[in-house]
PDB file with one MODEL, atoms N, CA, C and O in Angstrom:
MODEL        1
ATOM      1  N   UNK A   1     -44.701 -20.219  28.855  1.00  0.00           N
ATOM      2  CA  UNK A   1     -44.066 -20.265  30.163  1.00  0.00           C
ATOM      3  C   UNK A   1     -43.115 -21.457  30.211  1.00  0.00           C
ATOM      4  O   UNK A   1     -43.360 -22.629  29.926  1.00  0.00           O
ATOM      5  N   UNK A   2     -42.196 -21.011  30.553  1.00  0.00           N
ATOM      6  CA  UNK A   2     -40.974 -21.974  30.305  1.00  0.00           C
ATOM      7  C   UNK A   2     -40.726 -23.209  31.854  1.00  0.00           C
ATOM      8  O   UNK A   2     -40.366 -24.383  31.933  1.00  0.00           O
ATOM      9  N   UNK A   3     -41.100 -22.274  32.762  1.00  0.00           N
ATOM     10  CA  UNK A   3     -41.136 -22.616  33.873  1.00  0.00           C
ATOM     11  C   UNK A   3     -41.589 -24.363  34.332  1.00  0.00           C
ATOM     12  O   UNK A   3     -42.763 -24.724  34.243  1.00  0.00           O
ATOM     13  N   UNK A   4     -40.510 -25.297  34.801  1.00  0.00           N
ATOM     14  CA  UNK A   4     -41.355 -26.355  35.047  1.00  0.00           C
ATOM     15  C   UNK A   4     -41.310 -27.083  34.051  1.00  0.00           C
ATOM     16  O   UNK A   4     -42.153 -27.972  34.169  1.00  0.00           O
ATOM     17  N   UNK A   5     -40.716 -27.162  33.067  1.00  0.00           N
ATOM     18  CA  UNK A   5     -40.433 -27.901  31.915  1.00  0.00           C
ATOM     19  C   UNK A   5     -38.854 -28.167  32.343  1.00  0.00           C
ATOM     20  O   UNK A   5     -38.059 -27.389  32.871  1.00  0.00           O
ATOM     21  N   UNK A   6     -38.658 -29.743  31.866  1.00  0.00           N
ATOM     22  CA  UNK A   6     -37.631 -30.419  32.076  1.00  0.00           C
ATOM     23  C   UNK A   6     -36.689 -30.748  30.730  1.00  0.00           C
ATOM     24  O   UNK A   6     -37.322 -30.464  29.713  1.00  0.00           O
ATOM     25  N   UNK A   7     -35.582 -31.179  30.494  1.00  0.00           N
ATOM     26  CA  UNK A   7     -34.966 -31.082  29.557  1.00  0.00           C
ATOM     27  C   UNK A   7     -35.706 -32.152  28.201  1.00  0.00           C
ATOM     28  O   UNK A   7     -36.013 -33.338  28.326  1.00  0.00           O
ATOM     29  N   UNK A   8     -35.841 -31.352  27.032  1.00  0.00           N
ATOM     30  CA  UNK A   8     -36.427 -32.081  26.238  1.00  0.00           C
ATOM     31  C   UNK A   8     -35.955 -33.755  25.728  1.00  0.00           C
ATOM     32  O   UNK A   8     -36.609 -34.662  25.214  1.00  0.00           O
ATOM     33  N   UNK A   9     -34.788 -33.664  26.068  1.00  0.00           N
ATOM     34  CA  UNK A   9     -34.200 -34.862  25.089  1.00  0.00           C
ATOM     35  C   UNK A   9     -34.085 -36.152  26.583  1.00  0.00           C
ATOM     36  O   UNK A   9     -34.070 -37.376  26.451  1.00  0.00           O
ATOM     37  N   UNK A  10     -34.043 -35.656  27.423  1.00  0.00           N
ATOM     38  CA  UNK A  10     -33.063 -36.340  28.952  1.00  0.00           C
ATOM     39  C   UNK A  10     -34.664 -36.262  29.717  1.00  0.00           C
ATOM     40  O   UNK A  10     -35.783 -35.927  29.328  1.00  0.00           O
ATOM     41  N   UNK A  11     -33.898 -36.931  31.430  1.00  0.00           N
ATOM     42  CA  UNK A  11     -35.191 -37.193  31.957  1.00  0.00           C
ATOM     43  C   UNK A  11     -34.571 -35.713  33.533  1.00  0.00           C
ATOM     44  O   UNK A  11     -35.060 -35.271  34.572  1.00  0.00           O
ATOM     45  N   UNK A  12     -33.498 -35.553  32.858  1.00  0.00           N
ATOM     46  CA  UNK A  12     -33.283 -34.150  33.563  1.00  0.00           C
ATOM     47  C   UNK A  12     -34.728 -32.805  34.115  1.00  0.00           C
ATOM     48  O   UNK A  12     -35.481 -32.299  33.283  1.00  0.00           O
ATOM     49  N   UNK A  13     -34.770 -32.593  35.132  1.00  0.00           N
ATOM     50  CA  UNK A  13     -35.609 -31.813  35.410  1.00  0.00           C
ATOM     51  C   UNK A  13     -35.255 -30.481  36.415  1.00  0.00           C
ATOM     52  O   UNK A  13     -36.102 -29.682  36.815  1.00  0.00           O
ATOM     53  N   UNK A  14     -34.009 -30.443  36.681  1.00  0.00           N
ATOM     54  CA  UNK A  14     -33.688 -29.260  37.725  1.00  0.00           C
ATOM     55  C   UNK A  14     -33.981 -27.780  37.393  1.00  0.00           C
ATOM     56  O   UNK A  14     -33.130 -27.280  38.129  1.00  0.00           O
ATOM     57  N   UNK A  15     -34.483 -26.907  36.904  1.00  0.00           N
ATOM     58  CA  UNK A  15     -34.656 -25.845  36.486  1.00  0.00           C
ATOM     59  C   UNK A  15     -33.638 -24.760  36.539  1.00  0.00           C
ATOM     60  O   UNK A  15     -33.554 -23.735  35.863  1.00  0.00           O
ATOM     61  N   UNK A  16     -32.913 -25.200  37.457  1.00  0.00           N
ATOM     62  CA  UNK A  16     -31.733 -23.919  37.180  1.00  0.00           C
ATOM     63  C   UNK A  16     -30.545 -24.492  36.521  1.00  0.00           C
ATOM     64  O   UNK A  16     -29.341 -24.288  36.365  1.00  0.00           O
ATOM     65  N   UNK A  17     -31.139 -25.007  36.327  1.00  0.00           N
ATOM     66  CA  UNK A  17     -29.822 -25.957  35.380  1.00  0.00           C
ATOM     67  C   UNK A  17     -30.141 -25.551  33.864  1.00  0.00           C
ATOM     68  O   UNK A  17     -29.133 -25.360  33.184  1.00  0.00           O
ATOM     69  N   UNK A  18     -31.216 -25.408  33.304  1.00  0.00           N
ATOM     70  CA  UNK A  18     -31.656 -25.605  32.196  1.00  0.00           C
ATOM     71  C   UNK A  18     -31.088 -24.600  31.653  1.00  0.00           C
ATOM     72  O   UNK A  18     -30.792 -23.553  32.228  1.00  0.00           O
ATOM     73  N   UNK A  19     -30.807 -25.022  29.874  1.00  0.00           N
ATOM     74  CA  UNK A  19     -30.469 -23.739  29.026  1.00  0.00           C
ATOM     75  C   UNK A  19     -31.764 -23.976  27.895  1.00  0.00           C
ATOM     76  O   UNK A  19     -32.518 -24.923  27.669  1.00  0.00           O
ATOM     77  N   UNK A  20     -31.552 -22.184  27.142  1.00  0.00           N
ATOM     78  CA  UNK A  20     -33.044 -22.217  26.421  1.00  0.00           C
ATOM     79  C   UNK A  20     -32.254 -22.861  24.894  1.00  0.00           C
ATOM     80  O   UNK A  20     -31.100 -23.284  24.967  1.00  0.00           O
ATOM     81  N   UNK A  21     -32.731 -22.868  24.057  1.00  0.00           N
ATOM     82  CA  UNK A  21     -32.190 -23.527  22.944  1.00  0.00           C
ATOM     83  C   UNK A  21     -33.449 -23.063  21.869  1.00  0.00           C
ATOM     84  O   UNK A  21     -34.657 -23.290  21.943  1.00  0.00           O
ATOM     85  N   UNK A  22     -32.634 -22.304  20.821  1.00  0.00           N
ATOM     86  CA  UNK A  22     -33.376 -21.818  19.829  1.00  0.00           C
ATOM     87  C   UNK A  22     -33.514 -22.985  18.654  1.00  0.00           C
ATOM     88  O   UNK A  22     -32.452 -23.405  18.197  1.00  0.00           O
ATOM     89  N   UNK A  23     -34.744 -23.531  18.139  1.00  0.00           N
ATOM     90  CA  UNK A  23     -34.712 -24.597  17.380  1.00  0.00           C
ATOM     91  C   UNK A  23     -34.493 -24.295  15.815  1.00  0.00           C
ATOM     92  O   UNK A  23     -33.881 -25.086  15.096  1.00  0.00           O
ATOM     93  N   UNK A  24     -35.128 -22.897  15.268  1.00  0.00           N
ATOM     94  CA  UNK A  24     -34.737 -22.442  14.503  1.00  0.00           C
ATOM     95  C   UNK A  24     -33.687 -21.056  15.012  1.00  0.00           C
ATOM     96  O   UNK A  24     -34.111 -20.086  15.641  1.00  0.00           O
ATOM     97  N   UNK A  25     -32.186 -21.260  14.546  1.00  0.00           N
ATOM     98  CA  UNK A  25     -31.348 -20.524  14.837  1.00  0.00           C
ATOM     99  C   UNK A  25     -31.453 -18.972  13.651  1.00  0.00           C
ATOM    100  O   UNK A  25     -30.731 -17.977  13.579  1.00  0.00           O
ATOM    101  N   UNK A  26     -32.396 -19.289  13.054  1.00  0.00           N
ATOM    102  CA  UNK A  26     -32.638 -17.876  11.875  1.00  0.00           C
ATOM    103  C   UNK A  26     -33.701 -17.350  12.278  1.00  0.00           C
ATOM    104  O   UNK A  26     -33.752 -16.167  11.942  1.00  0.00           O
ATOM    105  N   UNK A  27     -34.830 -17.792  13.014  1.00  0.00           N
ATOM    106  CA  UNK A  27     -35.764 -17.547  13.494  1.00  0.00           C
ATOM    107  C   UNK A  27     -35.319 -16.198  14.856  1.00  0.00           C
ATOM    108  O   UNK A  27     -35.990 -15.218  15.179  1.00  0.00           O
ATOM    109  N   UNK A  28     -33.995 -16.649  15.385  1.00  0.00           N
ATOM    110  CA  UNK A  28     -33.485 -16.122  17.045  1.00  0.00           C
ATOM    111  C   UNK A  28     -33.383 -14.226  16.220  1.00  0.00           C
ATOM    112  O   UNK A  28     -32.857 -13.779  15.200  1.00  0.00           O
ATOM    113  N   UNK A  29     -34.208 -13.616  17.367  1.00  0.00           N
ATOM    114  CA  UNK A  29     -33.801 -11.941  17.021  1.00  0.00           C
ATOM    115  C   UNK A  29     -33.001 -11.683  18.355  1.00  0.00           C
ATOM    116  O   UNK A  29     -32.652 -10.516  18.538  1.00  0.00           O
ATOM    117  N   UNK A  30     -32.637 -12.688  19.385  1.00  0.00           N
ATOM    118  CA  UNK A  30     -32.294 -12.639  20.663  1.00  0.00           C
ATOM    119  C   UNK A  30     -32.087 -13.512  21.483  1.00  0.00           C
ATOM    120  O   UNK A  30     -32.771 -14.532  21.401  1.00  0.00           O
ATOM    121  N   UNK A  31     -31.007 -13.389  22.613  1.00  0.00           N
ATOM    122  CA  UNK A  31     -30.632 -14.430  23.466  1.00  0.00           C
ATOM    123  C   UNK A  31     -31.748 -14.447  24.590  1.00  0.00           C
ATOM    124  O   UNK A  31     -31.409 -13.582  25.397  1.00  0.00           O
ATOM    125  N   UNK A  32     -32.430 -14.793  24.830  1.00  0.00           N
ATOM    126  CA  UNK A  32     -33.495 -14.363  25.838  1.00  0.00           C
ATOM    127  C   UNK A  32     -32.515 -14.157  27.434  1.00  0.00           C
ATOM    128  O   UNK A  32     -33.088 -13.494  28.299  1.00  0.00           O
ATOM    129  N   UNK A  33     -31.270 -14.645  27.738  1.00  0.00           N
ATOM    130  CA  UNK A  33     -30.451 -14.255  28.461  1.00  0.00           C
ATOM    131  C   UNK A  33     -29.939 -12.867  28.249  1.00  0.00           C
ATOM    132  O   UNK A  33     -29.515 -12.331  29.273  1.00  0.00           O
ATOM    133  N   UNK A  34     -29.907 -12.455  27.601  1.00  0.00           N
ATOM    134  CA  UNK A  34     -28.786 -11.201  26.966  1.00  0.00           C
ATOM    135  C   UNK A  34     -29.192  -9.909  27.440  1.00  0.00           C
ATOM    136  O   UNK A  34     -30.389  -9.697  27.635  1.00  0.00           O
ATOM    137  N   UNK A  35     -28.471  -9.166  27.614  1.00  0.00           N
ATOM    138  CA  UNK A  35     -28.929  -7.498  27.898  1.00  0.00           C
ATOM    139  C   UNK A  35     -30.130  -7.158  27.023  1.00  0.00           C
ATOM    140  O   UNK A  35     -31.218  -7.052  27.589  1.00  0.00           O
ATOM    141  N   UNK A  36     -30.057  -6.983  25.767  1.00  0.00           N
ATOM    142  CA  UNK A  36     -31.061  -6.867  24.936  1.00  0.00           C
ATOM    143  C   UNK A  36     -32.530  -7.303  25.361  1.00  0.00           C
ATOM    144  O   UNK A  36     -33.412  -6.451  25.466  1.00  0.00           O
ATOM    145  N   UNK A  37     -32.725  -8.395  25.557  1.00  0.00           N
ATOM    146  CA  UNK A  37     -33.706  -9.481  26.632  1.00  0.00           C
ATOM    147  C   UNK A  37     -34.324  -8.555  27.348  1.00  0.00           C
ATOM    148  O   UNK A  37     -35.553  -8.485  27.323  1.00  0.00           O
ATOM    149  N   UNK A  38     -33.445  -7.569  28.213  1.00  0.00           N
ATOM    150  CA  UNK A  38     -34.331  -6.356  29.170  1.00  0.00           C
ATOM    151  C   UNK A  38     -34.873  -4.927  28.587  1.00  0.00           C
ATOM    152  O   UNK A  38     -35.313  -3.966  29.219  1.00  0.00           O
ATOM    153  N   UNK A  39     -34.735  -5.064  27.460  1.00  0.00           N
ATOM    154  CA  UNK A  39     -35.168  -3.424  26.553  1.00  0.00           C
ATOM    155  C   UNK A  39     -36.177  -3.987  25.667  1.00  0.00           C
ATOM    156  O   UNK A  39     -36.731  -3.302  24.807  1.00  0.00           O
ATOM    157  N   UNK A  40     -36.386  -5.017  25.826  1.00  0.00           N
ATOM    158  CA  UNK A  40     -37.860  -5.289  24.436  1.00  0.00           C
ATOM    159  C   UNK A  40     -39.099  -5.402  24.922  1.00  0.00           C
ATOM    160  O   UNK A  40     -39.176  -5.507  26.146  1.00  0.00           O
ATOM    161  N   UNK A  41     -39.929  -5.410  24.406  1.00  0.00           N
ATOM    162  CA  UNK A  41     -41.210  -5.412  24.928  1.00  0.00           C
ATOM    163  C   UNK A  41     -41.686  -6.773  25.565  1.00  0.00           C
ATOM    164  O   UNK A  41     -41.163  -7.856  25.304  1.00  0.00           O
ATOM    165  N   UNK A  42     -42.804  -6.576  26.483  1.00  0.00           N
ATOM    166  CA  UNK A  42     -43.441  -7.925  27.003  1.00  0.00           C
ATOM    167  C   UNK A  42     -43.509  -8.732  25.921  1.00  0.00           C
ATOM    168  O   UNK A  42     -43.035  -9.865  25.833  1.00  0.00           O
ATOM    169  N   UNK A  43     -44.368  -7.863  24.735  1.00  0.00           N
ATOM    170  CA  UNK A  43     -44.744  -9.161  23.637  1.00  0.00           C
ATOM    171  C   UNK A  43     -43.825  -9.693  22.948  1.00  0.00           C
ATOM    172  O   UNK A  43     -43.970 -10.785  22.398  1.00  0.00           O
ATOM    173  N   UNK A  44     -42.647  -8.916  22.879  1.00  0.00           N
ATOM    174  CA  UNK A  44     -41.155  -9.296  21.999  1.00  0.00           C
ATOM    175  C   UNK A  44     -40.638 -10.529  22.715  1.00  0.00           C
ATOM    176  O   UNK A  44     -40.333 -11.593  22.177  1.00  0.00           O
ATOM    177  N   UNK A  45     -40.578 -10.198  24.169  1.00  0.00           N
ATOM    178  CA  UNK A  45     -39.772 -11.361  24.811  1.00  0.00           C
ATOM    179  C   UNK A  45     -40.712 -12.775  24.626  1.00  0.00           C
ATOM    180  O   UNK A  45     -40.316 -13.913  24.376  1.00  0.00           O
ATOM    181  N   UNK A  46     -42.157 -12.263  24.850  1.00  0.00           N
ATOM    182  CA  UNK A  46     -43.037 -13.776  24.702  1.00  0.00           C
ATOM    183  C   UNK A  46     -42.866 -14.213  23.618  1.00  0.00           C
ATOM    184  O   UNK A  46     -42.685 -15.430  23.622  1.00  0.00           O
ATOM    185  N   UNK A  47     -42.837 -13.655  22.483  1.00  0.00           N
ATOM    186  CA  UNK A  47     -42.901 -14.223  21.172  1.00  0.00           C
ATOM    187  C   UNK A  47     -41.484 -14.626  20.778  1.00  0.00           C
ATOM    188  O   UNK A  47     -41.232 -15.122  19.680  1.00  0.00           O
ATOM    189  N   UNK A  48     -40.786 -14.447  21.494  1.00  0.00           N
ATOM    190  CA  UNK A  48     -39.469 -15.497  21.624  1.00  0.00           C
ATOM    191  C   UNK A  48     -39.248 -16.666  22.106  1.00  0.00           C
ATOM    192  O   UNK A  48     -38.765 -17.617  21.492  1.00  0.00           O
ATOM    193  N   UNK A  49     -39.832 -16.620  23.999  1.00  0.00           N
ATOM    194  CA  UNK A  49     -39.963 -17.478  24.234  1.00  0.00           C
ATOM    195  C   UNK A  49     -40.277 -18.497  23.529  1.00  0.00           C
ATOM    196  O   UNK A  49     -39.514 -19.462  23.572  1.00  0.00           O
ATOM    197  N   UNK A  50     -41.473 -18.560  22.698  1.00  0.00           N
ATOM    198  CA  UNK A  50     -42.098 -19.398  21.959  1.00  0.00           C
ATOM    199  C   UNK A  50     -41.427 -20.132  20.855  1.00  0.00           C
ATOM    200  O   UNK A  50     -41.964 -20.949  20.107  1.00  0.00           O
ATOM    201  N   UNK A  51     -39.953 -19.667  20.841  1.00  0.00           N
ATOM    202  CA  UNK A  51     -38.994 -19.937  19.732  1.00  0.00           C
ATOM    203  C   UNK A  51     -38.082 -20.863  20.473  1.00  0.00           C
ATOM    204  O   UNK A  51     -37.361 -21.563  19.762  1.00  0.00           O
ATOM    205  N   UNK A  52     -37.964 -21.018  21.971  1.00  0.00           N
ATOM    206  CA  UNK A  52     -37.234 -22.004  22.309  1.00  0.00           C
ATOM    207  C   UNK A  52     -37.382 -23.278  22.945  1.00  0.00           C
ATOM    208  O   UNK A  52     -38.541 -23.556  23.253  1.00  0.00           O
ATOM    209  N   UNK A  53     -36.252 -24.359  23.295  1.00  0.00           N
ATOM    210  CA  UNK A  53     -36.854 -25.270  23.960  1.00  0.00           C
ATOM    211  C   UNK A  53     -36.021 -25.329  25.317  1.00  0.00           C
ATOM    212  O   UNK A  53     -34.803 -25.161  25.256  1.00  0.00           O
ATOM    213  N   UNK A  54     -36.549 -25.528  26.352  1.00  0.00           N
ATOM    214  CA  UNK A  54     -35.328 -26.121  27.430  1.00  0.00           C
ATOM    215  C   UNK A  54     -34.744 -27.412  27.172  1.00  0.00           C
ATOM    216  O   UNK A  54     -35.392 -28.374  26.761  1.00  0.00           O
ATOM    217  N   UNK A  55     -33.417 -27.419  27.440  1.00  0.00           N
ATOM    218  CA  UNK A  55     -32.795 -28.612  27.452  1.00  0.00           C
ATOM    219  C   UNK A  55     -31.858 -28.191  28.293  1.00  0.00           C
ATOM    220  O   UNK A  55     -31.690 -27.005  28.576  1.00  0.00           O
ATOM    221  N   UNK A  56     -30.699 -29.844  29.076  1.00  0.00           N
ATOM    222  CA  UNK A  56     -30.374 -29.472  29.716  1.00  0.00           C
ATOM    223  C   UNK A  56     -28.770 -28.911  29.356  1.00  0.00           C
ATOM    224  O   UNK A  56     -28.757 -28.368  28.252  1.00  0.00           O
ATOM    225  N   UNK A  57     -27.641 -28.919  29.927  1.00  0.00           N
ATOM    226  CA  UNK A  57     -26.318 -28.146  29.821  1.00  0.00           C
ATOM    227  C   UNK A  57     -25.667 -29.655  28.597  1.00  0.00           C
ATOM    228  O   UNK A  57     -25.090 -29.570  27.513  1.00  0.00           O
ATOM    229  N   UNK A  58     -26.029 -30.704  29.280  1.00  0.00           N
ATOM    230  CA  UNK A  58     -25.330 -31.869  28.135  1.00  0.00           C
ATOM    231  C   UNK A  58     -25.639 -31.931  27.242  1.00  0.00           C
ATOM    232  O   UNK A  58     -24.803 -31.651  26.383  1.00  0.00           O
ATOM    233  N   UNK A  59     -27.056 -32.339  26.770  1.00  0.00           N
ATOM    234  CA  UNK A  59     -27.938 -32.530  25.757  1.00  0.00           C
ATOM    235  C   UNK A  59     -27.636 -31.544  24.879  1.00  0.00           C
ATOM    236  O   UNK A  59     -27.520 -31.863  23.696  1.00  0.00           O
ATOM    237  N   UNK A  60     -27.439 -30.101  25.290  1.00  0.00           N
ATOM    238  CA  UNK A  60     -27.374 -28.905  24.443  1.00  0.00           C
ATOM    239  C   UNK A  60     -25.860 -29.244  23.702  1.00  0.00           C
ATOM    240  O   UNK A  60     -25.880 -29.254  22.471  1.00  0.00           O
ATOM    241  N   UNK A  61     -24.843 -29.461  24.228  1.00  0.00           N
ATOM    242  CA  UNK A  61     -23.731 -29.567  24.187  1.00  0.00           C
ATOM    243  C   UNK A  61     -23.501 -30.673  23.242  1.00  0.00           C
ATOM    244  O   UNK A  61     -22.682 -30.642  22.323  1.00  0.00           O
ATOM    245  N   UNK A  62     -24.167 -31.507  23.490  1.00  0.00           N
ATOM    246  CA  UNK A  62     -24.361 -32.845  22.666  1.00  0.00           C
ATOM    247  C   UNK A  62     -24.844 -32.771  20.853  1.00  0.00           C
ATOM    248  O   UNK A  62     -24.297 -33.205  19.839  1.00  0.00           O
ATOM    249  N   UNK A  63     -26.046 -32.044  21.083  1.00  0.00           N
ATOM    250  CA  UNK A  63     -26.714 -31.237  20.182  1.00  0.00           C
ATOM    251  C   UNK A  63     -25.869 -30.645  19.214  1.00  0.00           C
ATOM    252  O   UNK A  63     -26.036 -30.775  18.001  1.00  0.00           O
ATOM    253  N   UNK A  64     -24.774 -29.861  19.858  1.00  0.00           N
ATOM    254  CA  UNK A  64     -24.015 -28.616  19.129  1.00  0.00           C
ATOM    255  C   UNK A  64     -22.802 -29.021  19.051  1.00  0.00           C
ATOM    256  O   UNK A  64     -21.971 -28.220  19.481  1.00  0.00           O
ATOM    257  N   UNK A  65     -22.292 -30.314  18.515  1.00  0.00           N
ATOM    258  CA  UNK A  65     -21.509 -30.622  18.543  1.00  0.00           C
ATOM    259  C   UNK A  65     -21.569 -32.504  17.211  1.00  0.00           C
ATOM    260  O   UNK A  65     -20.794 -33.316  16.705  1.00  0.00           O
ATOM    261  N   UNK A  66     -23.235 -32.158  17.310  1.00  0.00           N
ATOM    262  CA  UNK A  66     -23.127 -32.975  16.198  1.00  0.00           C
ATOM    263  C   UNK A  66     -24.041 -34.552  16.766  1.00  0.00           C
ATOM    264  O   UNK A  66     -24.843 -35.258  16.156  1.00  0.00           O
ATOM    265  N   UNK A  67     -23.364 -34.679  18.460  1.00  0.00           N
ATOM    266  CA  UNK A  67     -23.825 -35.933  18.316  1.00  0.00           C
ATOM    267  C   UNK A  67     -25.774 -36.401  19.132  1.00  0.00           C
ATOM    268  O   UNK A  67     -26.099 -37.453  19.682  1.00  0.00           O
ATOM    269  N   UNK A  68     -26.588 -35.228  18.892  1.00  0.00           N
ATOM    270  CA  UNK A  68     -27.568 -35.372  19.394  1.00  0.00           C
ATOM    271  C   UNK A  68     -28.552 -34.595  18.337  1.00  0.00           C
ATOM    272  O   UNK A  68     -28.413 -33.421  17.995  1.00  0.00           O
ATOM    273  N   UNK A  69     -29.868 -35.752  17.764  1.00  0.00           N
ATOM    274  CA  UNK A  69     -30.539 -35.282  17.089  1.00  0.00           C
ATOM    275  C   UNK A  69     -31.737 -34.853  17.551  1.00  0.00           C
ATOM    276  O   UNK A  69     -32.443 -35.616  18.211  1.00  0.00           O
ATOM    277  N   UNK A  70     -32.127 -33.557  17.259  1.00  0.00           N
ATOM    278  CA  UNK A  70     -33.238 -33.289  18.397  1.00  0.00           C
ATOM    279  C   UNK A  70     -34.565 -32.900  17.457  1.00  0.00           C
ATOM    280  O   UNK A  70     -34.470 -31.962  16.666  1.00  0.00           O
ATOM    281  N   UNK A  71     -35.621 -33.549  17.559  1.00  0.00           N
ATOM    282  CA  UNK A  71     -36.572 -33.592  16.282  1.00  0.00           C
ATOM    283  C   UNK A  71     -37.332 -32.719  16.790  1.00  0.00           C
ATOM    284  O   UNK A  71     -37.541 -32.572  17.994  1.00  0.00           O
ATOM    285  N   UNK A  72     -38.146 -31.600  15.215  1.00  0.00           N
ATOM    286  CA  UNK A  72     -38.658 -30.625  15.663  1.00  0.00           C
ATOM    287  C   UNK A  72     -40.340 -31.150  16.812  1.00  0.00           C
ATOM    288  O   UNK A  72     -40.634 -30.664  17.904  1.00  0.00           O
ATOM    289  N   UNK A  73     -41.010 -32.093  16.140  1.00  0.00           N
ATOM    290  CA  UNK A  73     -41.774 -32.984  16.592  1.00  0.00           C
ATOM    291  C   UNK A  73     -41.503 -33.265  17.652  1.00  0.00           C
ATOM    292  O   UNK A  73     -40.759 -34.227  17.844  1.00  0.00           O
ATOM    293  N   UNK A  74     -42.051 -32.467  18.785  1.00  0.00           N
ATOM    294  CA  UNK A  74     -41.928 -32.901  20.469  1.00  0.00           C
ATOM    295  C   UNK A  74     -42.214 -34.497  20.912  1.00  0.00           C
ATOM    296  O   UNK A  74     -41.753 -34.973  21.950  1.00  0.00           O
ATOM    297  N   UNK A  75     -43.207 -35.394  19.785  1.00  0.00           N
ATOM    298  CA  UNK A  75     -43.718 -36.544  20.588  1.00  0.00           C
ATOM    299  C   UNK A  75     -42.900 -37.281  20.332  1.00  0.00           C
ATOM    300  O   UNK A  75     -42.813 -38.286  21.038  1.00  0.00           O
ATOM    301  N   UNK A  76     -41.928 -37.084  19.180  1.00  0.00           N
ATOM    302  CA  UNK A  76     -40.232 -37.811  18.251  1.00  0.00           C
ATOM    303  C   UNK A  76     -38.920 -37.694  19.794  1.00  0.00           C
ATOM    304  O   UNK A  76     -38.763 -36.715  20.523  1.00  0.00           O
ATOM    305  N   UNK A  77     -38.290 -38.842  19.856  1.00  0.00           N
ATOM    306  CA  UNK A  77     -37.614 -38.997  20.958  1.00  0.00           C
ATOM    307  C   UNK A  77     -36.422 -38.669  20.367  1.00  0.00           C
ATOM    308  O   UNK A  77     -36.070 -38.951  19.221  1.00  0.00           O
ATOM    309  N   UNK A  78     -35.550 -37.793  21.568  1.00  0.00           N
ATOM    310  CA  UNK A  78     -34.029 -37.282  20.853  1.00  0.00           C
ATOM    311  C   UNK A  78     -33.131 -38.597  20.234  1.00  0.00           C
ATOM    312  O   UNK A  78     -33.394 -39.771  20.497  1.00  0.00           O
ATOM    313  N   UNK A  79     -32.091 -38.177  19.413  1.00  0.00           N
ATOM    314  CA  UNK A  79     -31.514 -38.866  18.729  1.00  0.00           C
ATOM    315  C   UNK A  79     -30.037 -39.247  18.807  1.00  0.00           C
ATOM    316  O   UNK A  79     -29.202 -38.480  18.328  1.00  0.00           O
ATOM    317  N   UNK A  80     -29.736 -40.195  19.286  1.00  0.00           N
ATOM    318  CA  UNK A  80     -28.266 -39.804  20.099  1.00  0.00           C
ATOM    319  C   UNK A  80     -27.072 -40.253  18.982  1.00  0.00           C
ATOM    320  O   UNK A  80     -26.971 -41.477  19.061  1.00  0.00           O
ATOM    321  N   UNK A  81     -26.250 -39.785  18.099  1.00  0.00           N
ATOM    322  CA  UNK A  81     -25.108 -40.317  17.251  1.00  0.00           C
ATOM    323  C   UNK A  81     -24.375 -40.668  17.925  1.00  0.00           C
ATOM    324  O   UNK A  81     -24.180 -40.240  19.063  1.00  0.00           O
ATOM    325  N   UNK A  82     -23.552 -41.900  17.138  1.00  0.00           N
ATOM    326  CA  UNK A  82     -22.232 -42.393  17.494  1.00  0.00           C
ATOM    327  C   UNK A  82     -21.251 -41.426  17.297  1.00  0.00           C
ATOM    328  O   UNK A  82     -21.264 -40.768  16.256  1.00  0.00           O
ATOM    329  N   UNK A  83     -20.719 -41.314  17.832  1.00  0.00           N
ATOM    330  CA  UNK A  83     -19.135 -40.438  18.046  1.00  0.00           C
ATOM    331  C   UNK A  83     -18.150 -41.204  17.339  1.00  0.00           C
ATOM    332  O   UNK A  83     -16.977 -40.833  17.319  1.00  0.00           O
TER     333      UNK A  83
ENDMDL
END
């Protein structure tokens, strides 16, 4: 349940703000946003869920762009690069 979880890396917590973020990107069979998302099964979509993390719109951006290291190890604090 994704619900109520705040951005992993930030002290961000708004929930509609949040995007999901696949940690292994080979692992993803799906955008859990996506049309597809509504034709799979209960257990398909849960066992996805379980493939992502919330973070928030920056952090992600940050992330995917090189300058944010985000360790698979939840208790490991994000990693911010110099630009």
């Amino acid at each position: 349940d994704l619900r109520g979880r705040g951005c992993r890396c930030c002290p961000e917590a708004e929930p509609a703000i949040m995007d999901l973020h696949h940690m292994d990107p080979e692992a993803k069979r799906f955008a859990l946003g996506s049309s597809l998302a509504y034709s799979v099964s209960r257990e398909e979509f849960d066992a996805e869920v379980q493939k992502v993390i919330t973070i928030c719109p920056t952090c992600h951006r940050l992330h995917h762009v090189g300058l944010l290291d985000i360790p698979e190890d939840e208790s490991e604090l994000c990693q911010r690069r110099r630009s």
